[in-house]
Amino acid sequence: MMYDSSALRAHLEQVVQLDDVAFQGIAQHFQPKKLRKQQFLVSKGDRVFNDHWVEKGLAKAYILDQKGKEYILQFAYEDWWITDYKAYFSQAVAEMWIECLEPTTVWCLSLEHRGQVCREWHTMANFFRIKSNRGYVALQQRILSLLQDTAQERYDKLLQKYPTLFQRVSKTQIAAYLGVSRETLSWLSNK
Amino acid sequence: MMYDSSALRAHLEQVVQLDDVAFQGIAQHFQPKKLRKQQFLVSKGDRVFNDHWVEKGLAKAYILDQKGKEYILQFAYEDWWITDYKAYFSQAVAEMWIECLEPTTVWCLSLEHRGQVCREWHTMANFFRIKSNRGYVALQQRILSLLQDTAQERYDKLLQKYPTLFQRVSKTQIAAYLGVSRETLSWLSNK
DNA sequence: CGCGCGATTGAGTAATTTCAAATCTAGTGG
DNA sequence: CCACTAGATTTGAAATTACTCAATCGCGCG
């Protein structure tokens, strides 16, 4: 089966410039993968081999506490990257689950291939550096939001920033991301 | 005035290996700076030129809300890095304050010099890549802790992980980092 | 039509905050 | 060495916020 990697190219080119030759070489290091709804990209306890760029679909990274309550670390839809980064970078076993909430197409990049791609193409090292820096800043902002904002404010900001997310995931999931109970979220969303 | 850069070298060598020649070259890109207690490394509204590695001392990065309530994003003592990364990477003005809580010695690295150092020494690019990845993971863990843990658990974990911090900063500051009021923290710390 | 999941609603409870006052502590100057 | 002061910490009461638990509602799908 043939996969079209043009969306991946467009994604990379949002950050760095690539010519045809370079992209051909780069794309070879990625492995496309299709998953059905409710399939797992990463399972707790399993080795994590890949980082994943989402071409199409939607996934969530989460942990469960003793009582089975879910805490969502991250959503990832079109153009986002997702994996258990702690396990990925240290080549260890996952401490979280990453599950598809829709039929999802991802492009997998192993740590090995990531290293090769960065060594071969200087621009790809730049790509990941820039992405990593932005990601760090985004996490800092989320921490400040968790410290500073009320549940209501966090809800409003998320709705404003990612309105499409609310059409794709249940409110229960939004609640697990914002750190409030679904009942409280229900109350908040009715103003 | 002469500065001894051997502590900086030791810090870098915790992550990558360097020979004398390389370190000599690398160190030239850093600018040492001494600050007194209550001086600012970064002031809200000012351009952020440097990232800072703390050789000695202690600083905090924080924001204030309308009522003047403080939220601490990060502490940094010996061997930590601190700046307003959003402003630093985008060469914009700071959205937070970074203030010394003790007499502090830092080594400053401008974005320009950071680029040069990474281009000249491949190992330094690796250093920052590895640091950045670890930092990202650490922020994810803090987010999960804010979502999942009670104030009591966050307090206990911080005390366990950074016991020396509690001897160097006031409880009010710890509270502003954990996201609880100082009264609640006082209650928590008395079991 | 009935099942099942998600969302909503309400009551009671637990945790945390705010506000105010009292207490403690470290550093200063007499 | 002591008294004084500013800042930090603790304590308590009242108010708020969010949580849990349970029941109900709404809707899509077989």
Coordinates of C-alpha atoms (C1' of nucleotides) in Angstrom, one line a residue:
Chain A
M1 CA 0.0 0.0 0.0
M2 CA 1.2 3.5 -0.9
Y3 CA 1.2 6.3 1.5
D4 CA 1.2 10.0 0.5
S5 CA 3.8 11.9 2.6
S6 CA 3.0 15.3 1.2
A7 CA 1.2 16.3 4.4
L8 CA 4.3 15.5 6.4
R9 CA 6.3 17.6 4.1
A10 CA 3.9 20.5 4.5
H11 CA 4.2 20.1 8.3
L12 CA 8.0 20.2 8.3
E13 CA 7.9 23.2 5.9
Q14 CA 5.9 25.2 8.4
V15 CA 9.1 25.4 10.3
V16 CA 12.1 24.8 8.0
Q17 CA 12.7 24.8 4.2
L18 CA 13.3 21.6 2.3
D19 CA 14.1 20.7 -1.2
D20 CA 12.8 17.6 -3.0
V21 CA 15.9 15.6 -2.5
A22 CA 16.1 16.3 1.2
F23 CA 12.5 15.5 1.8
Q24 CA 12.8 12.2 -0.1
G25 CA 15.6 11.2 2.2
I26 CA 13.9 12.4 5.3
A27 CA 10.6 10.7 4.6
Q28 CA 12.3 7.3 4.4
H29 CA 13.0 7.4 8.1
F30 CA 9.3 7.7 8.9
Q31 CA 7.0 4.8 9.0
P32 CA 3.3 5.4 8.4
K33 CA 0.7 3.6 10.5
K34 CA -3.0 3.5 10.6
L35 CA -5.0 2.8 13.8
R36 CA -8.7 2.3 14.5
K37 CA -10.6 4.1 17.2
Q38 CA -9.6 2.8 20.7
Q39 CA -6.4 1.3 19.5
F40 CA -3.3 2.2 21.4
L41 CA -0.3 4.0 20.1
V42 CA 1.5 3.4 23.4
S43 CA 0.6 1.0 26.2
K44 CA 1.8 1.3 29.7
G45 CA 4.5 -1.1 30.5
D46 CA 5.5 -1.6 26.8
R47 CA 8.8 -0.3 25.4
V48 CA 8.3 3.0 23.5
F49 CA 10.0 2.9 20.2
N50 CA 8.5 5.8 18.3
D51 CA 7.5 9.4 18.4
H52 CA 4.4 9.9 16.3
W53 CA 3.3 12.8 14.1
V54 CA -0.5 12.8 13.6
E55 CA -1.5 13.3 10.0
K56 CA -5.2 12.6 10.6
G57 CA -7.2 11.7 13.6
L58 CA -7.0 12.3 17.3
A59 CA -5.3 10.6 20.2
K60 CA -5.0 11.2 24.0
A61 CA -2.1 10.6 26.4
Y62 CA -3.3 9.8 29.9
I63 CA -2.6 8.1 33.2
L64 CA -5.0 6.4 35.6
D65 CA -4.8 6.5 39.4
Q66 CA -5.6 3.6 41.7
K67 CA -9.3 4.3 41.5
G68 CA -9.2 4.3 37.7
K69 CA -9.7 8.1 37.5
E70 CA -8.2 9.4 34.3
Y71 CA -5.8 12.4 33.9
I72 CA -5.1 13.6 30.3
L73 CA -1.6 14.9 29.8
Q74 CA -2.1 15.8 26.1
F75 CA -4.4 15.6 23.1
A76 CA -2.9 15.3 19.7
Y77 CA -4.7 15.8 16.4
E78 CA -3.6 16.9 12.9
D79 CA -0.1 18.2 12.9
W80 CA 0.7 17.4 16.5
W81 CA 3.4 15.1 17.8
I82 CA 2.7 12.6 20.6
T83 CA 4.4 9.9 22.5
D84 CA 5.5 9.1 26.1
Y85 CA 8.6 11.3 25.8
K86 CA 10.2 10.2 29.0
A87 CA 10.1 6.6 27.9
Y88 CA 11.0 7.5 24.3
F89 CA 14.1 9.5 25.1
S90 CA 15.4 7.0 27.6
Q91 CA 14.2 4.0 25.6
A92 CA 12.3 2.8 28.6
V93 CA 8.8 1.4 29.2
A94 CA 5.8 3.6 29.0
E95 CA 4.2 5.0 32.1
M96 CA 1.1 6.2 30.3
W97 CA -1.4 5.1 27.7
I98 CA -1.8 6.8 24.3
E99 CA -5.1 5.9 22.8
C100 CA -6.8 6.8 19.5
L101 CA -10.2 8.6 19.9
E102 CA -10.8 8.5 16.2
P103 CA -9.4 6.5 13.3
T104 CA -5.9 7.9 13.1
T105 CA -3.0 8.0 10.7
V106 CA 0.4 8.7 12.2
W107 CA 4.0 8.7 11.0
C108 CA 6.4 6.9 13.3
L109 CA 9.9 8.0 14.0
S110 CA 12.2 5.9 16.1
L111 CA 14.9 7.5 18.3
E112 CA 17.5 5.8 16.1
H113 CA 16.0 7.3 12.9
R114 CA 15.5 10.6 14.6
G115 CA 19.3 10.7 15.3
Q116 CA 20.1 9.7 11.7
V117 CA 17.8 12.3 10.2
C118 CA 19.2 15.0 12.4
R119 CA 22.8 14.0 11.5
E120 CA 22.1 13.8 7.8
W121 CA 20.0 17.0 7.5
H122 CA 21.0 19.9 9.6
T123 CA 17.6 21.5 9.0
M124 CA 15.9 18.6 10.7
A125 CA 18.0 19.1 13.8
N126 CA 16.8 22.7 13.6
F127 CA 13.2 21.5 13.2
F128 CA 13.3 19.4 16.3
R129 CA 15.1 22.1 18.3
I130 CA 12.5 24.7 17.4
K131 CA 9.7 22.3 18.1
S132 CA 11.2 21.3 21.4
N133 CA 11.6 24.9 22.5
R134 CA 8.1 25.8 21.6
G135 CA 6.8 22.7 23.4
Y136 CA 8.7 23.6 26.5
V137 CA 7.2 27.1 26.5
A138 CA 3.7 25.7 25.9
L139 CA 4.0 23.4 29.0
Q140 CA 5.2 26.3 31.1
Q141 CA 2.1 28.3 30.1
R142 CA -0.1 25.3 31.0
I143 CA 1.5 25.1 34.4
L144 CA 0.9 28.8 35.0
S145 CA -2.7 28.4 33.9
L146 CA -3.1 25.5 36.4
L147 CA -1.6 27.6 39.1
Q148 CA -3.3 30.9 38.3
D149 CA -6.6 30.3 36.6
T150 CA -9.9 29.1 38.1
A151 CA -11.5 26.1 36.5
Q152 CA -13.8 28.5 34.7
E153 CA -10.9 30.4 33.2
R154 CA -9.1 27.3 32.1
Y155 CA -12.3 26.1 30.4
D156 CA -12.8 29.4 28.6
K157 CA -9.2 29.6 27.4
L158 CA -9.2 26.1 26.1
L159 CA -12.5 26.6 24.3
Q160 CA -11.1 29.8 22.8
K161 CA -7.7 28.3 21.8
Y162 CA -8.9 24.9 20.5
P163 CA -12.6 25.2 19.6
T164 CA -12.6 22.3 17.3
L165 CA -11.4 20.0 20.1
F166 CA -14.8 20.4 21.8
Q167 CA -16.5 18.9 18.8
R168 CA -14.3 15.9 18.7
V169 CA -13.9 14.8 22.3
S170 CA -16.5 14.2 25.1
K171 CA -16.8 16.7 28.0
T172 CA -15.6 14.0 30.3
Q173 CA -12.3 14.1 28.4
I174 CA -12.0 17.9 28.5
A175 CA -12.6 17.7 32.3
A176 CA -9.8 15.1 32.6
Y177 CA -7.5 17.5 30.8
L178 CA -8.4 20.6 32.7
G179 CA -8.2 18.8 36.1
V180 CA -11.8 19.2 37.2
S181 CA -14.6 16.6 37.7
R182 CA -17.0 16.1 34.8
E183 CA -19.8 17.4 37.0
T184 CA -18.0 20.6 37.7
L185 CA -17.2 21.0 34.0
S186 CA -20.9 20.5 33.2
W187 CA -21.7 23.3 35.6
L188 CA -19.1 25.6 34.1
S189 CA -20.1 25.0 30.5
N190 CA -23.6 26.1 31.4
K191 CA -22.1 29.4 32.5
Chain B
M1 CA 38.2 40.7 37.7
M2 CA 38.8 37.0 37.0
Y3 CA 36.1 34.4 37.0
D4 CA 36.7 30.7 37.5
S5 CA 34.7 28.8 34.9
S6 CA 35.6 25.3 36.3
A7 CA 32.1 24.9 37.8
L8 CA 30.6 25.5 34.4
R9 CA 32.8 23.0 32.8
A10 CA 31.8 20.4 35.5
H11 CA 28.2 21.2 34.7
L12 CA 28.6 20.6 31.0
E13 CA 30.5 17.5 31.6
Q14 CA 27.7 16.0 33.6
V15 CA 26.1 15.6 30.2
V16 CA 28.7 15.6 27.4
Q17 CA 32.5 15.2 27.3
L18 CA 34.8 18.1 26.5
D19 CA 38.5 18.5 26.0
D20 CA 40.4 21.6 27.2
V21 CA 40.5 23.3 23.9
A22 CA 36.8 22.9 23.3
F23 CA 35.9 24.1 26.8
Q24 CA 38.2 27.2 26.4
G25 CA 36.3 28.1 23.2
I26 CA 32.9 27.4 24.7
A27 CA 33.5 29.4 27.9
Q28 CA 34.2 32.5 25.9
H29 CA 30.6 32.7 24.8
F30 CA 29.4 32.9 28.4
Q31 CA 29.4 36.1 30.4
P32 CA 29.6 35.8 34.2
K33 CA 27.4 38.1 36.3
K34 CA 27.0 38.6 40.0
L35 CA 23.7 39.8 41.6
R36 CA 22.7 40.8 45.0
K37 CA 19.7 39.5 46.8
Q38 CA 16.5 41.0 45.4
Q39 CA 18.1 42.0 42.1
F40 CA 16.4 41.0 38.9
L41 CA 17.8 38.7 36.3
V42 CA 14.8 39.4 34.1
S43 CA 12.2 42.2 34.5
K44 CA 8.8 42.1 33.0
G45 CA 8.6 44.3 29.9
D46 CA 12.3 44.3 29.3
R47 CA 13.9 42.5 26.4
V48 CA 15.3 39.1 27.4
F49 CA 18.8 38.7 26.0
N50 CA 20.2 35.8 28.0
D51 CA 19.7 32.4 29.3
H52 CA 21.4 32.0 32.7
W53 CA 23.2 29.1 34.3
V54 CA 23.3 29.4 38.1
E55 CA 26.7 28.7 39.5
K56 CA 25.9 29.8 43.0
G57 CA 22.8 31.2 44.6
L58 CA 19.0 31.0 44.1
A59 CA 16.5 32.7 41.9
K60 CA 12.7 32.4 41.2
A61 CA 10.7 33.0 38.1
Y62 CA 7.2 34.3 38.8
I63 CA 4.2 36.2 37.6
L64 CA 1.8 38.4 39.5
D65 CA -2.0 38.6 39.0
Q66 CA -4.1 41.7 39.2
K67 CA -4.3 41.5 43.0
G68 CA -0.5 41.1 43.3
K69 CA -0.7 37.4 44.1
E70 CA 2.4 35.6 43.1
Y71 CA 2.7 32.4 41.1
I72 CA 6.2 30.8 40.9
L73 CA 6.9 29.0 37.7
Q74 CA 10.4 27.9 38.6
F75 CA 13.1 28.0 41.2
A76 CA 16.8 27.7 40.1
Y77 CA 19.7 27.1 42.3
E78 CA 23.2 25.6 41.7
D79 CA 23.4 23.9 38.3
W80 CA 20.0 25.0 37.0
W81 CA 19.2 27.1 34.1
I82 CA 16.7 29.9 34.2
T83 CA 15.2 32.6 32.0
D84 CA 11.9 33.7 30.4
Y85 CA 12.2 31.1 27.7
K86 CA 9.3 32.3 25.6
A87 CA 10.8 35.8 25.5
Y88 CA 14.3 34.5 25.1
F89 CA 13.6 32.2 22.1
S90 CA 11.5 34.7 20.3
Q91 CA 13.7 37.7 21.4
A92 CA 10.7 39.4 22.8
V93 CA 10.0 41.2 26.1
A94 CA 9.6 39.3 29.3
E95 CA 6.2 38.4 30.7
M96 CA 7.6 37.4 34.0
W97 CA 10.1 38.5 36.7
I98 CA 13.2 36.5 37.7
E99 CA 14.5 37.7 41.0
C100 CA 17.4 36.6 43.1
L101 CA 16.5 35.2 46.6
E102 CA 20.2 35.0 47.6
P103 CA 23.4 36.6 46.3
T104 CA 23.8 34.8 43.0
T105 CA 26.4 34.2 40.4
V106 CA 25.2 33.2 36.9
W107 CA 26.8 32.7 33.5
C108 CA 24.8 34.4 30.8
L109 CA 24.4 33.0 27.3
S110 CA 22.7 35.1 24.6
L111 CA 20.7 33.4 21.9
E112 CA 23.3 34.6 19.4
H113 CA 26.1 33.0 21.3
R114 CA 24.1 29.9 21.9
G115 CA 23.7 29.5 18.2
Q116 CA 27.5 30.0 17.6
V117 CA 28.4 27.6 20.3
C118 CA 26.1 24.9 18.9
R119 CA 27.5 25.4 15.4
E120 CA 31.1 25.3 16.5
W121 CA 30.8 22.4 18.9
H122 CA 28.5 19.6 17.9
T123 CA 28.6 18.3 21.5
M124 CA 27.1 21.5 22.8
A125 CA 24.2 21.1 20.4
N126 CA 23.8 17.7 22.0
F127 CA 24.1 19.2 25.4
F128 CA 21.2 21.6 24.8
R129 CA 19.1 19.0 23.1
I130 CA 19.4 16.6 26.0
K131 CA 18.8 19.3 28.5
S132 CA 15.8 20.5 26.6
N133 CA 14.3 17.0 26.3
R134 CA 14.7 16.4 30.1
G135 CA 13.2 19.8 30.8
Y136 CA 10.2 19.0 28.7
V137 CA 9.7 15.7 30.5
A138 CA 10.1 17.4 33.9
L139 CA 7.3 19.9 33.0
Q140 CA 5.0 17.1 31.9
Q141 CA 5.5 15.4 35.3
R142 CA 4.7 18.7 37.1
I143 CA 1.5 19.0 35.1
L144 CA 0.5 15.5 36.0
S145 CA 1.3 16.2 39.6
L146 CA -0.9 19.4 39.5
L147 CA -3.7 17.4 37.9
Q148 CA -3.5 14.3 40.0
D149 CA -2.0 15.0 43.4
T150 CA -3.6 16.7 46.4
A151 CA -1.9 19.7 47.9
Q152 CA -0.6 17.4 50.6
E153 CA 1.0 15.0 48.1
R154 CA 2.5 17.8 46.1
Y155 CA 4.0 19.2 49.3
D156 CA 5.4 15.8 50.3
K157 CA 6.9 15.1 46.9
L158 CA 8.6 18.5 46.7
L159 CA 10.0 18.1 50.2
Q160 CA 11.3 14.6 49.3
K161 CA 12.8 15.7 45.9
Y162 CA 14.3 19.1 46.9
P163 CA 14.8 19.0 50.7
T164 CA 17.4 21.7 50.6
L165 CA 15.0 24.1 48.9
F166 CA 13.0 24.3 52.1
Q167 CA 15.9 25.6 54.0
R168 CA 16.5 28.4 51.5
V169 CA 13.1 29.8 50.6
S170 CA 10.2 30.9 52.7
K171 CA 7.1 28.8 53.0
T172 CA 5.2 31.5 51.3
Q173 CA 7.3 30.9 48.3
I174 CA 6.8 27.2 48.4
A175 CA 3.1 27.8 48.6
A176 CA 3.3 30.0 45.5
Y177 CA 5.1 27.2 43.7
L178 CA 2.7 24.5 44.7
G179 CA -0.4 26.5 43.9
V180 CA -1.9 26.7 47.4
S181 CA -2.3 29.6 49.9
R182 CA 0.3 30.0 52.5
E183 CA -2.2 29.3 55.2
T184 CA -3.0 25.9 53.7
L185 CA 0.6 25.2 53.3
S186 CA 1.2 26.0 56.9
W187 CA -1.5 23.6 57.8
L188 CA -0.1 20.9 55.6
S189 CA 3.4 21.2 56.9
N190 CA 2.2 20.7 60.5
K191 CA 0.9 17.3 59.3
Chain C
dC1 C1' -38.5 0.1 21.3
dG2 C1' -35.0 -0.4 24.6
dC3 C1' -30.1 -0.3 25.6
dG4 C1' -26.1 2.2 27.0
dC5 C1' -23.1 6.0 27.1
dG6 C1' -22.5 10.7 28.1
dA7 C1' -24.3 14.8 30.1
dT8 C1' -26.8 17.1 33.6
dT9 C1' -28.7 18.1 38.1
dG10 C1' -29.0 18.3 43.1
dA11 C1' -27.7 17.2 47.9
dG12 C1' -24.4 16.7 51.1
dT13 C1' -19.4 16.7 52.1
dA14 C1' -14.6 17.7 52.0
dA15 C1' -10.9 20.7 50.8
dT16 C1' -9.2 25.2 50.3
dT17 C1' -9.6 30.1 50.4
dT18 C1' -10.1 34.5 52.4
dC19 C1' -9.9 37.5 56.2
dA20 C1' -8.3 38.8 60.6
dA21 C1' -5.7 38.3 64.5
dA22 C1' -2.1 36.4 67.2
dT23 C1' 2.5 34.6 67.5
dC24 C1' 7.1 33.9 66.3
dT25 C1' 11.8 35.2 64.4
dA26 C1' 15.8 37.5 62.8
dG27 C1' 18.1 41.6 62.4
dT28 C1' 18.9 46.6 64.1
dG29 C1' 20.2 50.0 66.9
dG30 C1' 20.5 51.8 71.6
Chain D
dC1 C1' 22.1 42.5 76.3
dC2 C1' 17.7 44.2 75.5
dA3 C1' 13.9 46.5 73.2
dC4 C1' 11.9 47.3 68.8
dT5 C1' 10.4 46.4 64.2
dA6 C1' 9.4 44.1 59.9
dG7 C1' 8.5 40.1 57.9
dA8 C1' 7.1 35.4 58.1
dT9 C1' 4.3 31.9 60.1
dT10 C1' 0.5 30.1 62.4
dT11 C1' -4.2 29.8 64.0
dG12 C1' -9.2 30.1 63.8
dA13 C1' -13.7 31.2 61.8
dA14 C1' -16.6 31.9 57.9
dA15 C1' -17.3 31.6 53.1
dT16 C1' -16.4 29.6 48.8
dT17 C1' -15.3 26.2 45.6
dA18 C1' -15.1 21.8 43.9
dC19 C1' -15.8 17.0 44.9
dT20 C1' -18.4 12.6 45.5
dC21 C1' -22.4 10.1 45.1
dA22 C1' -26.7 9.2 43.2
dA23 C1' -30.5 9.9 40.3
dT24 C1' -32.3 11.5 36.0
dC25 C1' -32.2 13.1 31.3
dG26 C1' -31.2 12.9 26.3
dC27 C1' -29.8 10.8 22.3
dG28 C1' -27.9 7.6 18.9
dC29 C1' -27.8 3.0 17.5
dG30 C1' -28.9 -1.7 17.0

